Amino acid sequence: MREPASRADRRGIDPRWAPLALLLAALGVAVLVFDRAAWPGFVGDETTYLMAAESLAFDGDLYFTPDDYERFVEHWRRPPEGLILQSGDGGATLAYSKPFFYPLLAAPFVRLAPVRGPLLANALLLALAALAAVRALAPALGRAAPLWVAVFLFGSVAFAYAFWAHADVFLFAAVALAFALLFAPARGEGGAGPGAGRALAAGLALGLAVFSRPFYLPLVLPALLALPRGRRAARAGALVAGMALVALAGAAIHKATGGSWTAYGGERRAFYSYTGFPAVDFPTERWGEAVAATGGGAGWAEAVRPLDPKLLDARLAAWNALFLVAGRHVGLLPYFLPAFVVFLGRPRGAARWALAAAALLSMAAFFVYRPFNFYGGGGAIANRYFLPLYAALWFLPSRPIRPRWALAVTLLAAPFLWPLWSEPGGFLRRSDGSYRYVSRAAEALLPFESSQSHLQPSHGPDMSFEGLWIRFANAAPRARRGGDTIHLRPQENGDFLLGLGADRRKIDLRFVGELPERLEVRGANLGGGGPSGPARRRTRLVLDPPRSVPPMWWTDRPLYLYLLRLRFEGAAADSFTFRLAPAGAKLQKTGRTARDAAGEPPLGTVAPSPPPDPDLP
């Protein structure tokens, strides 16, 4: 039964459009006034996408040349740190080693405005996805569809991806448009569902996501089931043809430019200021040496590797499941809460339930294939691999959801999204920590993802002394690394993840320089006494039982993990300086231990932490 038109509707104004319209307008203004070049550093693979877009915009090709380098430095006022290049002819020609679809879309905007253009393109992609979703969801959600799309977009971290010059928004919009085309009411087709033209367009959009990340392939099943039964074969052919066209075009162009059917295969590597850039800092004839230094870096295009037995560890899987759902940095509940509320729309039909199953299966593939990085690595805002799947889940409802749930979702998400609402681009301020979107509420209530290898804010790399592995577990600048010491501001909590190869509970806290008046600990006691007391130059801490004993990405055996919180009371002007080490360890002034100097790594298999900007799809 159709809802009666309100007085506002009779005037042609629906107040439920107001939140979405105002928020999209505010996002557009925000990206236009946001000067990305003024913020420190690049995150993830931004430079590769940006340089590819500039090359397409100004040169009409995908090849790296010294002119590209000079133009990038002129626009961004810094070198392209983390630039990933690929070559199929031994370095004679160098191509940008990322899927070219997003740079192709961004190129016109880059030509118009090299710095703000990509972010404007992102905002327009989000707006297009939102408007298409409103039309597709109107039959199920009624006049509340615009309100719910506003909640989907701004009641999650999705909107903040507009401030990152990366393909994630593009893949998000592609999936949203694909299912909007499939679920939107048909015009002039007697309710027969999408026609061949829309099926072809949906296939093209879905193909962009699958070609970029093959783990989204399960989304093809619900797309096929969304086609009308009576004409499913012909329209399924159109959908598959659209996907095939994208795959053939992408493979052919990457083969022609980079020598591999994919942007993630062949001879490729990343370049930084400290490595120098080919054809700029060293001749291209040395390309082979540069590739050999990293083993080629084929990444996702490598042959199927034997399954590492430690990946089947039940303890690791259990903790990862907790982190996937409620992790402090990557949890789906705090950062994609509306994805769970869509089930209140009582999904009906094979297509919608297959959509939920496909999203679960795709995320499980990331979960299993990359158990130490199932969320997307450096630069991700929460779980970026889930972002396109989140767009697909918007189309689950087949019945209206009461608008009061929209208010409830917004209020529940607010404590975790407030840093992004107040400063959407703030996660890019790397000098203060790469993960500034994590709120104080998240730090207080949600578990730290101890298994995730790339979860490293900008305090500096992990530390290891005499077999004690130390990782910072909360945001800078409260705690930060300074060489072989740690600095913690007075009256601030410093959280640390500690790892030991055996269940050894005693460690030493040693102050360097000024002593605090009093110290408080959580996760340990002071020399077997209470959790607080006066500070001494060296204090013995007795750790609580280990939080977990899982394998880690750099060990061949389980590691005993502990969480320690320190708080110092005193009148220091800046911070207190200290070291942590196993009880009785003798630290050298250089920060290397006697065991390190003897050539024995702390746990026998310790490897350096991964770089902050990993090459990930």
XYZ file of C-alpha atoms in Angstrom:
617
model
C 0.000 0.000 0.000
C 1.429 3.342 -1.042
C 2.191 5.833 1.693
C -0.055 8.926 1.632
C 1.633 12.041 0.338
C 2.425 14.633 2.959
C 1.848 18.353 2.574
C 5.571 18.768 1.902
C 5.385 16.136 -0.837
C 2.477 17.944 -2.503
C 4.664 21.036 -2.694
C 7.369 18.925 -4.323
C 9.676 19.102 -1.262
C 10.593 16.043 0.749
C 12.326 16.991 4.002
C 13.922 13.548 4.197
C 16.247 14.573 1.376
C 17.656 17.394 3.505
C 20.286 15.412 5.512
C 21.719 13.715 2.428
C 21.708 16.888 0.325
C 23.330 18.993 3.044
C 25.959 16.387 3.873
C 26.915 15.823 0.235
C 27.149 19.575 -0.295
C 29.314 19.932 2.818
C 31.562 17.131 1.570
C 31.970 18.856 -1.779
C 32.938 22.129 -0.128
C 35.314 20.334 2.250
C 37.313 18.653 -0.522
C 37.530 21.930 -2.457
C 39.015 23.847 0.470
C 41.199 20.954 1.642
C 44.810 21.496 0.560
C 46.167 17.955 0.422
C 49.604 19.201 -0.657
C 49.987 21.105 2.621
C 49.637 17.935 4.704
C 52.766 15.897 5.473
C 53.547 12.807 3.449
C 51.555 10.422 1.291
C 49.656 7.385 2.504
C 49.615 3.991 0.841
C 49.776 4.062 -2.947
C 48.586 7.633 -3.411
C 51.638 8.721 -5.380
C 51.280 5.960 -7.977
C 47.627 6.780 -8.630
C 48.285 10.513 -8.670
C 51.240 10.288 -11.061
C 49.356 7.920 -13.369
C 46.429 10.363 -13.458
C 48.781 13.273 -14.194
C 50.484 11.302 -16.947
C 47.121 10.528 -18.566
C 45.926 14.104 -18.104
C 48.981 15.895 -19.486
C 50.765 13.316 -21.685
C 47.998 10.885 -22.634
C 49.991 7.796 -21.570
C 50.820 5.594 -18.588
C 54.613 5.801 -18.803
C 56.886 7.310 -16.163
C 59.434 9.866 -17.395
C 61.598 12.530 -15.730
C 59.058 15.110 -16.909
C 56.399 13.304 -14.865
C 58.651 13.510 -11.827
C 59.305 17.233 -12.219
C 55.625 17.965 -12.775
C 54.631 16.005 -9.672
C 57.172 17.816 -7.489
C 55.924 21.151 -8.855
C 52.306 20.317 -8.007
C 52.830 18.562 -4.656
C 56.014 20.248 -3.392
C 57.625 16.903 -2.478
C 58.965 13.776 -4.189
C 56.595 10.893 -4.983
C 57.430 8.662 -2.019
C 56.271 5.084 -2.540
C 56.005 5.294 -6.331
C 55.529 1.788 -7.797
C 56.748 1.176 -11.331
C 56.599 -1.834 -13.642
C 58.556 -2.761 -16.766
C 58.293 -5.484 -19.367
C 61.461 -4.653 -21.262
C 64.162 -4.505 -18.627
C 63.617 -0.861 -17.714
C 63.652 0.661 -21.205
C 60.089 1.846 -20.539
C 58.558 2.245 -17.083
C 54.807 2.047 -16.463
C 52.742 2.893 -13.407
C 52.052 -0.365 -11.613
C 48.464 0.094 -10.465
C 45.152 -0.600 -12.243
C 44.614 2.352 -14.568
C 40.831 2.700 -14.275
C 40.821 5.115 -11.341
C 43.608 7.312 -12.815
C 41.664 7.380 -16.087
C 38.553 8.673 -14.336
C 40.526 11.184 -12.265
C 42.590 12.485 -15.205
C 40.112 15.197 -16.372
C 39.858 16.510 -12.810
C 43.636 16.436 -12.437
C 43.987 18.455 -15.622
C 41.578 21.032 -14.192
C 43.085 21.113 -10.678
C 46.132 18.848 -10.063
C 45.885 18.942 -6.268
C 42.178 19.275 -5.497
C 40.920 17.559 -8.656
C 41.275 13.946 -7.464
C 39.449 14.681 -4.221
C 36.645 16.423 -6.107
C 36.365 13.340 -8.315
C 36.082 11.214 -5.173
C 33.318 13.393 -3.749
C 31.382 13.230 -7.014
C 31.759 9.439 -7.083
C 30.298 9.218 -3.581
C 27.432 11.509 -4.552
C 26.709 9.477 -7.685
C 26.695 6.235 -5.687
C 24.397 7.801 -3.073
C 21.874 9.099 -5.596
C 21.814 5.807 -7.490
C 21.275 3.946 -4.218
C 18.359 6.194 -3.262
C 16.568 5.375 -6.503
C 17.205 1.653 -6.153
C 16.162 1.552 -2.485
C 13.022 3.685 -2.855
C 10.708 0.689 -3.474
C 11.936 -0.985 -0.278
C 12.544 1.972 2.054
C 9.984 4.419 0.687
C 10.454 8.119 1.340
C 13.053 7.284 4.024
C 15.510 6.061 1.371
C 17.467 9.379 1.215
C 17.690 9.471 4.998
C 19.030 5.935 5.150
C 21.581 6.514 2.400
C 22.814 9.531 4.374
C 23.228 7.250 7.394
C 24.947 4.567 5.302
C 27.446 7.070 3.939
C 28.073 9.383 6.898
C 27.269 6.965 9.743
C 30.337 5.015 8.651
C 33.880 5.881 7.596
C 32.929 5.665 3.891
C 32.670 9.441 3.352
C 36.213 10.076 4.651
C 37.720 8.129 1.748
C 37.002 11.167 -0.411
C 40.098 12.784 1.150
C 42.433 9.968 0.087
C 43.647 9.929 -3.537
C 43.251 6.207 -3.848
C 41.091 3.749 -5.813
C 38.963 2.673 -2.835
C 36.234 5.251 -3.431
C 36.227 4.261 -7.098
C 35.711 0.569 -6.280
C 33.075 1.469 -3.676
C 31.144 3.530 -6.233
C 31.519 0.843 -8.915
C 29.919 -1.807 -6.707
C 27.183 0.576 -5.550
C 26.332 1.528 -9.136
C 26.353 -2.096 -10.284
C 23.755 -3.188 -7.729
C 21.770 0.026 -8.049
C 21.365 -0.799 -11.749
C 20.279 -4.333 -10.894
C 17.862 -3.524 -8.054
C 16.423 -0.209 -9.254
C 12.823 -0.369 -10.548
C 12.647 -0.933 -14.287
C 10.957 1.595 -16.531
C 8.734 0.460 -19.346
C 9.548 -3.201 -18.765
C 6.432 -4.241 -16.900
C 8.365 -4.986 -13.739
C 10.561 -7.471 -15.597
C 13.744 -6.232 -13.930
C 16.818 -4.744 -15.574
C 17.086 -5.068 -19.321
C 20.100 -6.135 -21.314
C 21.482 -2.601 -21.436
C 21.407 -2.181 -17.675
C 22.806 -5.681 -17.194
C 25.700 -4.798 -19.489
C 26.343 -1.552 -17.575
C 26.186 -3.414 -14.262
C 28.692 -5.927 -15.605
C 31.055 -3.140 -16.632
C 30.859 -1.565 -13.164
C 31.229 -4.858 -11.328
C 34.101 -5.843 -13.612
C 36.083 -2.793 -12.484
C 35.970 -4.033 -8.889
C 36.687 -7.684 -9.688
C 39.586 -6.882 -12.033
C 41.178 -4.698 -9.357
C 40.618 -7.211 -6.535
C 39.639 -10.742 -7.620
C 38.382 -11.551 -4.115
C 35.222 -9.596 -4.991
C 34.309 -12.311 -7.514
C 31.578 -13.810 -5.240
C 29.533 -10.647 -5.893
C 28.837 -11.998 -9.382
C 26.388 -14.603 -8.018
C 23.913 -12.142 -6.428
C 24.249 -9.967 -9.531
C 23.117 -12.889 -11.693
C 20.305 -13.796 -9.296
C 19.017 -10.204 -9.408
C 18.219 -10.644 -13.107
C 14.630 -11.614 -14.023
C 14.078 -15.373 -14.216
C 12.287 -15.444 -17.533
C 15.094 -13.685 -19.386
C 18.008 -14.499 -17.101
C 20.131 -16.328 -19.674
C 20.251 -13.488 -22.197
C 20.706 -10.756 -19.605
C 23.263 -12.824 -17.712
C 25.171 -12.971 -20.967
C 25.111 -9.188 -21.145
C 26.344 -8.874 -17.549
C 29.163 -11.372 -18.074
C 30.047 -9.668 -21.359
C 30.448 -6.355 -19.543
C 32.776 -7.929 -17.006
C 34.739 -9.662 -19.773
C 35.188 -6.390 -21.663
C 36.695 -4.756 -18.597
C 38.990 -7.712 -17.938
C 40.192 -7.878 -21.559
C 40.750 -4.130 -21.800
C 42.570 -3.981 -18.472
C 44.756 -6.991 -19.205
C 45.630 -5.793 -22.722
C 46.631 -2.294 -21.612
C 48.706 -3.518 -18.686
C 50.401 -6.093 -20.913
C 51.229 -3.441 -23.483
C 52.561 -0.915 -20.990
C 54.039 -2.971 -18.148
C 54.680 -6.364 -19.684
C 52.213 -8.234 -17.451
C 48.497 -8.999 -17.723
C 48.016 -7.367 -14.343
C 49.411 -4.310 -12.604
C 50.589 -6.597 -9.795
C 52.828 -8.909 -11.844
C 56.110 -8.885 -13.708
C 59.130 -6.799 -12.796
C 58.082 -4.056 -10.413
C 59.162 -2.257 -7.261
C 58.554 0.833 -5.151
C 60.855 3.855 -5.104
C 61.476 6.445 -2.388
C 63.808 9.364 -1.898
C 66.277 7.079 -0.135
C 66.294 4.626 -3.077
C 66.327 7.263 -5.789
C 64.064 7.262 -8.852
C 64.928 5.657 -12.204
C 65.737 8.064 -15.033
C 65.970 10.802 -12.383
C 68.562 9.703 -9.825
C 70.058 6.731 -11.665
C 69.937 5.466 -15.279
C 67.215 3.055 -16.331
C 69.916 0.528 -17.248
C 70.115 -0.206 -13.511
C 66.460 -1.260 -13.407
C 67.416 -4.922 -13.070
C 69.491 -4.167 -9.976
C 66.622 -2.239 -8.416
C 64.155 -5.080 -9.008
C 66.588 -7.716 -7.767
C 66.938 -5.796 -4.498
C 63.314 -6.599 -3.645
C 62.852 -9.874 -5.490
C 60.594 -8.283 -8.096
C 57.701 -7.566 -5.732
C 55.014 -9.277 -7.789
C 52.762 -9.363 -4.722
C 49.261 -10.556 -5.486
C 50.230 -11.945 -8.897
C 52.588 -14.535 -7.432
C 51.801 -18.201 -8.000
C 49.633 -19.827 -5.356
C 51.874 -20.315 -2.361
C 51.826 -23.387 -0.127
C 49.551 -22.838 2.844
C 51.569 -21.841 5.870
C 50.563 -24.145 8.751
C 50.548 -21.259 11.222
C 47.748 -19.603 9.218
C 45.499 -22.437 10.391
C 46.199 -21.706 14.039
C 42.866 -21.652 15.888
C 44.063 -19.001 18.363
C 45.064 -16.638 15.572
C 41.739 -17.173 13.794
C 39.765 -16.541 16.980
C 41.544 -13.265 17.725
C 41.296 -12.169 14.097
C 37.551 -12.810 14.168
C 37.257 -10.544 17.197
C 39.386 -7.863 15.542
C 37.400 -8.080 12.296
C 34.154 -7.373 14.115
C 35.235 -5.051 16.928
C 38.907 -4.112 16.496
C 39.997 -0.672 17.687
C 41.251 0.374 14.238
C 39.554 -1.987 11.792
C 36.339 -3.249 13.424
C 33.196 -3.469 11.328
C 30.880 -2.701 14.234
C 32.337 0.686 15.221
C 33.144 1.898 11.698
C 30.490 0.251 9.484
C 27.615 -0.077 11.940
C 24.832 0.528 9.341
C 25.905 -2.707 7.591
C 24.295 -4.619 10.447
C 21.128 -2.527 10.595
C 20.182 -3.298 6.975
C 18.985 -6.717 8.129
C 16.095 -4.928 9.856
C 14.828 -4.377 6.313
C 13.904 -8.105 6.235
C 15.766 -9.193 3.097
C 13.699 -11.384 0.785
C 14.654 -13.403 -2.243
C 17.667 -15.399 -3.342
C 19.495 -12.368 -4.746
C 19.530 -10.440 -1.476
C 20.563 -13.379 0.680
C 23.215 -14.292 -1.875
C 24.431 -10.698 -1.575
C 24.960 -11.135 2.164
C 26.660 -14.494 1.622
C 28.910 -13.072 -1.101
C 30.053 -10.207 1.140
C 30.837 -12.713 3.896
C 32.701 -15.004 1.488
C 34.742 -12.162 -0.001
C 35.756 -10.892 3.415
C 36.621 -14.457 4.454
C 38.979 -14.676 1.477
C 40.871 -11.587 2.648
C 40.742 -12.935 6.191
C 42.372 -16.255 5.213
C 44.761 -15.070 2.508
C 46.070 -12.135 4.556
C 45.534 -13.074 8.210
C 48.150 -10.550 9.324
C 46.649 -7.788 7.192
C 42.995 -8.405 6.343
C 42.016 -4.732 6.414
C 44.178 -3.091 3.743
C 47.355 -1.866 5.386
C 48.863 1.595 5.590
C 46.444 4.415 4.912
C 43.290 2.379 5.439
C 40.487 4.054 7.353
C 39.124 1.049 9.253
C 38.777 -1.884 6.816
C 39.189 -0.666 3.245
C 38.846 -4.151 1.760
C 35.334 -4.226 3.220
C 34.393 -0.824 1.773
C 33.064 -2.056 -1.626
C 31.299 -4.955 0.122
C 29.661 -2.410 2.397
C 28.226 -0.665 -0.684
C 26.747 -3.977 -1.833
C 25.064 -4.552 1.535
C 23.088 -1.321 1.159
C 20.739 -3.186 -1.173
C 19.692 -5.887 1.285
C 16.457 -4.310 2.622
C 13.191 -5.317 0.991
C 10.952 -3.658 3.616
C 11.007 -0.199 5.254
C 13.204 0.329 8.296
C 11.782 2.635 10.929
C 13.490 6.061 10.797
C 14.078 5.978 14.537
C 16.737 3.348 13.876
C 18.607 5.934 11.835
C 18.894 8.110 14.930
C 19.954 5.133 17.042
C 22.695 4.156 14.575
C 23.986 7.721 14.427
C 24.146 8.020 18.211
C 25.877 4.655 18.620
C 28.430 5.437 15.907
C 29.134 8.982 17.116
C 31.752 8.145 19.799
C 33.827 6.293 17.198
C 33.282 8.577 14.194
C 33.654 11.919 15.934
C 37.310 12.443 14.900
C 36.305 12.026 11.243
C 33.163 14.120 11.555
C 35.119 16.974 13.131
C 38.144 16.700 10.788
C 37.474 14.333 7.856
C 40.989 14.587 6.444
C 42.652 14.376 9.832
C 43.722 10.769 9.389
C 46.317 12.062 6.914
C 48.152 14.106 9.530
C 50.940 11.576 9.817
C 53.148 13.666 12.058
C 50.570 13.046 14.808
C 49.933 9.390 13.978
C 48.599 7.588 10.939
C 45.441 6.488 12.712
C 44.015 9.722 14.079
C 40.471 8.599 13.294
C 40.666 6.326 16.351
C 38.823 8.093 19.156
C 39.459 8.012 22.881
C 36.277 5.925 23.195
C 37.692 3.348 20.786
C 40.965 3.205 22.714
C 39.096 2.721 25.970
C 36.521 0.163 24.818
C 37.886 -1.815 21.869
C 40.755 -4.336 21.656
C 44.034 -3.486 19.974
C 44.649 -5.651 16.878
C 47.844 -7.382 17.951
C 47.930 -9.670 14.892
C 47.833 -6.981 12.200
C 51.297 -6.396 10.795
C 50.866 -2.951 9.218
C 49.129 -1.386 12.188
C 51.964 0.983 13.008
C 51.272 4.628 13.834
C 54.044 7.106 13.202
C 55.800 6.708 16.535
C 58.566 4.877 14.714
C 59.164 1.195 13.992
C 58.650 -1.604 16.495
C 61.364 -1.997 19.132
C 63.105 -5.132 20.371
C 65.498 -5.477 23.322
C 66.833 -8.835 24.563
C 63.865 -10.733 23.175
C 61.233 -8.205 24.325
C 59.230 -6.938 21.336
C 57.483 -3.576 21.852
C 54.768 -1.999 19.735
C 52.953 1.276 20.448
C 49.241 0.645 20.873
C 47.771 4.144 21.070
C 48.076 7.352 19.104
C 50.991 9.758 19.127
C 52.054 12.213 20.380
C 51.194 10.841 23.824
C 53.906 8.208 23.445
C 56.624 8.182 20.818
C 59.919 6.537 20.063
C 63.208 8.410 20.319
C 66.035 6.192 19.140
C 66.321 3.374 21.680
C 64.096 5.129 24.225
C 60.403 5.869 24.637
C 58.940 9.278 25.495
C 55.606 9.620 27.310
C 53.933 12.893 28.168
C 52.966 13.454 31.825
C 49.394 12.694 32.836
C 48.854 10.757 29.590
C 48.247 7.030 29.103
C 50.851 5.167 27.076
C 49.660 1.767 25.795
C 52.171 -0.841 24.655
C 51.874 -4.328 23.199
C 54.699 -6.508 24.499
C 55.784 -9.845 23.040
C 58.018 -12.489 24.571
C 59.084 -15.874 23.249
C 58.370 -17.482 26.613
C 56.006 -16.745 29.480
C 58.436 -14.506 31.342
C 56.491 -12.016 33.415
C 59.205 -9.710 34.786
C 60.489 -6.676 32.889
C 62.415 -3.572 33.912
C 61.245 0.016 33.462
C 64.328 2.278 33.411
C 64.076 6.062 33.380
C 66.554 8.245 31.541
C 66.872 11.802 32.822
C 64.071 13.302 34.876
C 62.071 11.034 37.174
C 58.285 11.348 37.538
C 56.889 11.785 41.004
C 54.603 8.784 40.717
C 53.815 6.065 38.198
C 50.718 3.987 37.561
C 50.562 0.763 35.582
C 47.796 -1.356 34.155
C 48.485 -4.898 33.044
C 51.266 -5.302 35.622
C 52.198 -4.662 39.249
C 55.185 -2.808 40.677
C 57.632 -5.467 41.859
C 54.823 -7.715 42.959
C 53.110 -4.904 44.870
C 50.263 -2.671 43.771
C 49.584 -1.004 40.423
C 50.971 2.389 41.509
C 53.687 3.922 43.596
C 56.639 6.322 43.654
C 58.987 6.206 40.677
C 62.532 4.873 40.942
C 65.365 4.960 38.456
C 64.724 1.283 37.741
C 61.407 -0.361 38.581
C 60.642 -4.064 38.250
C 57.236 -4.734 36.656
C 55.482 -8.083 37.044
C 53.184 -8.521 34.066
C 49.692 -9.952 34.289
C 49.059 -13.292 32.522
C 49.481 -13.042 28.733
C 46.588 -11.704 26.743
C 47.080 -14.315 23.997
C 49.677 -16.701 22.590
C 49.244 -16.660 18.789
C 51.759 -16.958 15.952
C 52.884 -13.655 14.477
C 53.823 -12.584 10.949
C 57.533 -12.674 11.756
C 57.792 -15.755 13.992
C 57.715 -19.483 13.392
C 56.250 -20.166 16.813
C 53.663 -18.580 19.092
C 54.451 -15.373 20.929
C 53.278 -14.470 24.426
C 51.534 -11.106 24.139
C 50.894 -8.649 26.973
C 49.214 -5.255 27.089
C 50.810 -2.669 29.335
C 49.559 0.825 30.166
C 51.869 3.354 31.815
C 51.005 6.746 33.283
C 53.470 9.145 34.889
C 52.595 11.953 37.291
C 54.969 14.891 37.459
C 55.852 18.349 36.275
C 58.024 17.553 33.279
C 57.824 20.259 30.653
C 57.560 17.839 27.735
C 57.827 14.122 28.478
C 59.505 11.450 30.560
C 62.049 9.203 28.844
C 62.439 5.509 29.630
C 63.342 2.061 28.335
C 61.619 -1.312 28.690
C 63.627 -4.565 28.729
C 63.437 -8.058 30.207
C 64.434 -8.173 33.857
C 68.198 -8.053 34.278
C 69.002 -7.253 30.626
C 72.087 -5.115 30.020
C 71.367 -2.490 27.380
C 74.137 -0.918 25.371
C 74.142 2.800 24.697
C 73.421 2.209 21.009
C 70.189 0.429 21.836
C 71.538 -2.898 20.488
C 71.658 -5.703 22.992
C 74.546 -8.052 23.632
C 72.448 -10.786 22.075
C 71.928 -8.679 18.955
C 75.640 -7.887 18.787
C 76.398 -11.607 18.907
C 74.387 -11.997 15.740
C 71.416 -13.774 17.321
C 68.044 -12.086 16.608
C 65.833 -11.583 19.651
C 63.463 -14.494 19.010
C 65.379 -16.350 16.341
C 63.053 -15.201 13.520
C 62.545 -11.486 14.029
C 62.124 -9.498 10.825
C 61.820 -5.721 10.499
C 58.351 -4.223 10.565
C 56.855 -3.684 7.105
C 57.121 -0.215 5.568
C 54.348 2.225 6.508
C 53.078 2.434 2.913
C 52.774 -1.163 1.690
C 51.964 -2.043 -1.900
C 48.467 -3.441 -1.602
C 45.613 -3.626 -4.104
